[in-house]
Amino acid sequence: MWRGDFAFEPHAAQYRGAAGDNAFHVHFAIQVVQGMDRAVFVETAEGLVTGSSLTIGSLVPHRLHPQDDVIIRWIEPTSVEGRILVARQTAPIMVGSAPFSHHSTPALDEAVRQAIGQVTAGPRSLASVASDIGISPHRLRQAARGALAGSLRRWTLWLKLCRAARSIAGGATLAQAAIDGDFADQAHLNRTMRAMFGITPGIFRSAAHGGIDRQPSGHGG
């Protein structure tokens, strides 16, 4: 069962507690997992990776094996912390985590930086953001893919999921969280969280609130 504490920052989220069942999933964030009492095991398409601390790159499909006590940190690749991690990532999953102080922060493309600022402020269409910046949607998509190692649309979906997750952790109903995250409906939130976190919003709510929801593993919403 997932049971622990979530903390949310402007460009990252962190969880400390028990890690329960989760399906194979992929998300925009870089993920750092540290086992507090033993090594962690992460399953990928290429096989099993283990270590006391693992750094999982953005958009790498994976599944974390259940464990009693872990720290999991999700970092947006566009943040300063994220760009430092991207600069030092030499494999899809790296064992251990080097100090950040010896790495410079790569600069973001100016158009992408402006787009990130606009999308972070609230839900926006790609066309309207591109129009405000003064470039074509196609050129913005190309710049974003080069700077973010993924599409601006996927990054926007990640932001929506983060807003919904904060809402759930704050005590909102799942229906209200879907609205807060600007999802089409609760089912859309459910599909997105399962695809990006490997768990449903119901299980996330249970973990965030001390495991009090009585829902079967892998179900709920």
XYZ file of C-alpha atoms in Angstrom:
221
model
C 0.000 0.000 0.000
C 1.092 3.543 -0.734
C 1.236 5.432 2.552
C 3.369 8.488 3.260
C 3.775 12.241 2.970
C 3.831 14.429 -0.147
C 5.487 17.829 -0.372
C 4.993 20.119 -3.374
C 7.390 22.792 -4.597
C 7.036 25.121 -7.610
C 8.973 22.769 -9.895
C 9.156 19.495 -7.995
C 7.270 17.099 -5.759
C 8.586 14.716 -3.136
C 7.182 11.646 -1.415
C 8.472 9.827 1.677
C 6.877 6.592 2.785
C 5.866 3.149 1.582
C 5.740 2.504 -2.164
C 2.990 0.119 -3.216
C 1.959 -1.519 -6.464
C 2.250 0.529 -9.650
C 1.946 -0.207 -13.347
C 4.523 0.580 -16.026
C 4.307 4.314 -16.624
C 6.149 7.238 -18.198
C 6.215 10.898 -17.199
C 7.835 14.131 -18.200
C 9.577 14.599 -14.858
C 12.982 13.291 -13.944
C 12.578 10.931 -10.993
C 15.084 10.282 -8.219
C 14.366 7.299 -5.963
C 16.290 6.547 -2.784
C 15.795 3.505 -0.572
C 15.952 4.317 3.135
C 16.438 0.790 4.451
C 17.593 -1.186 1.394
C 18.309 -0.873 -2.316
C 15.487 0.087 -4.675
C 14.499 -1.923 -7.744
C 13.184 -0.325 -10.916
C 11.919 -2.398 -13.819
C 12.390 -1.112 -17.376
C 11.884 -2.483 -20.863
C 15.566 -3.493 -20.855
C 15.496 -5.252 -17.491
C 15.861 -4.626 -13.761
C 18.030 -1.821 -12.346
C 18.928 -1.655 -8.661
C 20.864 0.661 -6.354
C 20.555 2.639 -3.147
C 19.649 5.671 -5.280
C 18.438 5.751 -8.888
C 17.882 8.679 -11.250
C 15.281 7.918 -13.931
C 15.371 10.122 -16.995
C 12.416 11.989 -18.456
C 10.061 9.875 -20.613
C 11.690 6.569 -19.598
C 9.028 3.823 -19.140
C 9.504 2.155 -15.765
C 7.900 0.508 -12.748
C 9.106 0.820 -9.158
C 9.017 -2.353 -7.108
C 7.065 -1.998 -3.816
C 9.178 -1.041 -0.825
C 8.556 -0.106 2.806
C 10.452 3.183 2.989
C 11.586 5.314 0.062
C 12.064 8.920 -0.911
C 10.821 9.720 -4.410
C 11.450 13.087 -5.981
C 9.929 14.222 -9.283
C 11.695 17.193 -10.897
C 10.553 19.183 -13.919
C 13.354 19.031 -16.531
C 12.822 22.739 -17.295
C 13.725 23.835 -13.768
C 17.276 24.692 -12.707
C 17.523 21.427 -10.756
C 16.084 19.520 -13.691
C 18.393 21.032 -16.303
C 21.407 20.155 -14.170
C 20.202 16.559 -13.963
C 19.554 16.447 -17.718
C 23.088 17.740 -18.383
C 24.660 14.911 -16.374
C 22.308 12.106 -17.448
C 24.369 9.648 -19.516
C 21.934 6.710 -19.391
C 18.138 6.273 -19.134
C 18.569 5.207 -15.512
C 21.665 6.124 -13.509
C 22.763 4.543 -10.242
C 23.690 7.052 -7.567
C 23.432 10.818 -7.644
C 26.456 13.110 -7.983
C 26.643 16.521 -6.279
C 25.125 19.290 -8.376
C 27.706 21.948 -7.542
C 30.122 20.954 -10.330
C 27.600 21.207 -13.143
C 26.602 24.339 -15.013
C 22.966 25.030 -15.883
C 22.247 24.833 -19.645
C 20.339 27.766 -21.057
C 16.824 27.331 -22.393
C 15.815 28.537 -25.837
C 14.232 31.984 -25.373
C 10.994 31.026 -27.142
C 10.667 27.924 -24.962
C 11.410 29.946 -21.828
C 8.619 32.389 -22.685
C 6.229 29.558 -23.546
C 6.937 27.849 -20.233
C 6.204 31.058 -18.373
C 2.845 31.471 -20.123
C 1.735 27.858 -19.751
C 2.767 27.771 -16.090
C 0.536 30.771 -15.392
C -2.549 28.838 -16.519
C -4.076 26.668 -19.240
C -3.241 27.980 -22.729
C -3.453 26.558 -26.217
C -0.243 26.099 -28.197
C -1.568 28.401 -30.937
C -2.283 31.263 -28.531
C 1.092 30.913 -26.804
C 2.922 30.872 -30.152
C 0.965 33.927 -31.281
C 1.917 35.874 -28.153
C 5.577 34.965 -28.561
C 5.523 35.863 -32.257
C 6.477 32.543 -33.860
C 4.519 29.810 -35.616
C 3.105 26.864 -33.635
C 5.263 24.513 -35.738
C 8.463 26.384 -34.875
C 7.493 26.472 -31.178
C 6.879 22.719 -31.212
C 10.306 22.146 -32.780
C 12.065 24.425 -30.275
C 10.293 22.778 -27.338
C 11.154 19.273 -28.474
C 14.812 20.200 -28.773
C 14.965 21.982 -25.393
C 12.716 19.685 -23.350
C 13.494 16.279 -24.875
C 9.734 15.997 -25.328
C 6.740 17.890 -26.626
C 5.333 21.064 -25.093
C 1.961 19.313 -25.069
C 3.309 16.509 -22.846
C 4.932 19.049 -20.554
C 1.618 20.942 -20.336
C -0.169 17.698 -19.440
C 2.408 17.134 -16.706
C 1.661 20.592 -15.291
C -2.076 19.852 -15.298
C -1.458 16.611 -13.439
C 0.683 18.428 -10.856
C -2.123 20.944 -10.246
C -4.631 18.121 -9.793
C -2.282 16.231 -7.462
C -1.796 19.298 -5.281
C -5.563 19.675 -5.135
C -6.050 16.044 -4.066
C -3.331 16.319 -1.429
C -5.054 19.438 -0.136
C -8.284 17.526 0.477
C -10.300 18.189 -2.692
C -12.582 15.556 -4.151
C -11.357 13.787 -7.259
C -14.022 15.555 -9.323
C -12.864 18.943 -8.032
C -9.210 17.998 -8.616
C -10.035 17.219 -12.252
C -11.516 20.710 -12.567
C -8.540 22.303 -10.799
C -6.168 20.529 -13.193
C -8.231 21.606 -16.215
C -8.945 18.020 -17.265
C -11.953 17.277 -19.447
C -13.452 15.133 -16.702
C -12.534 12.798 -13.842
C -11.975 9.896 -16.245
C -9.389 11.976 -18.132
C -7.555 12.665 -14.862
C -7.723 8.978 -13.993
C -6.194 7.905 -17.342
C -3.481 10.551 -17.176
C -2.360 9.784 -13.622
C -2.310 6.059 -14.335
C -0.195 6.642 -17.453
C 2.219 9.055 -15.739
C 2.406 7.684 -12.180
C 1.286 4.089 -12.592
C -1.449 4.556 -9.970
C -4.983 5.967 -9.944
C -6.061 9.245 -8.302
C -7.852 7.179 -5.641
C -4.627 5.432 -4.642
C -2.768 8.751 -4.743
C -5.399 10.235 -2.406
C -5.024 7.278 -0.062
C -1.240 7.684 0.052
C -1.439 11.446 0.579
C -3.899 11.014 3.438
C -2.089 8.294 5.322
C -3.499 5.262 3.532
C -7.007 5.715 4.923
C -8.874 4.981 1.654
C -9.944 1.355 1.530
C -9.475 0.695 -2.173
C -8.034 -2.399 -3.859
C -4.506 -1.944 -5.224
C -4.455 -0.811 -8.832
C -8.088 0.377 -8.770
C -10.098 3.300 -7.644
C -10.421 6.784 -8.968
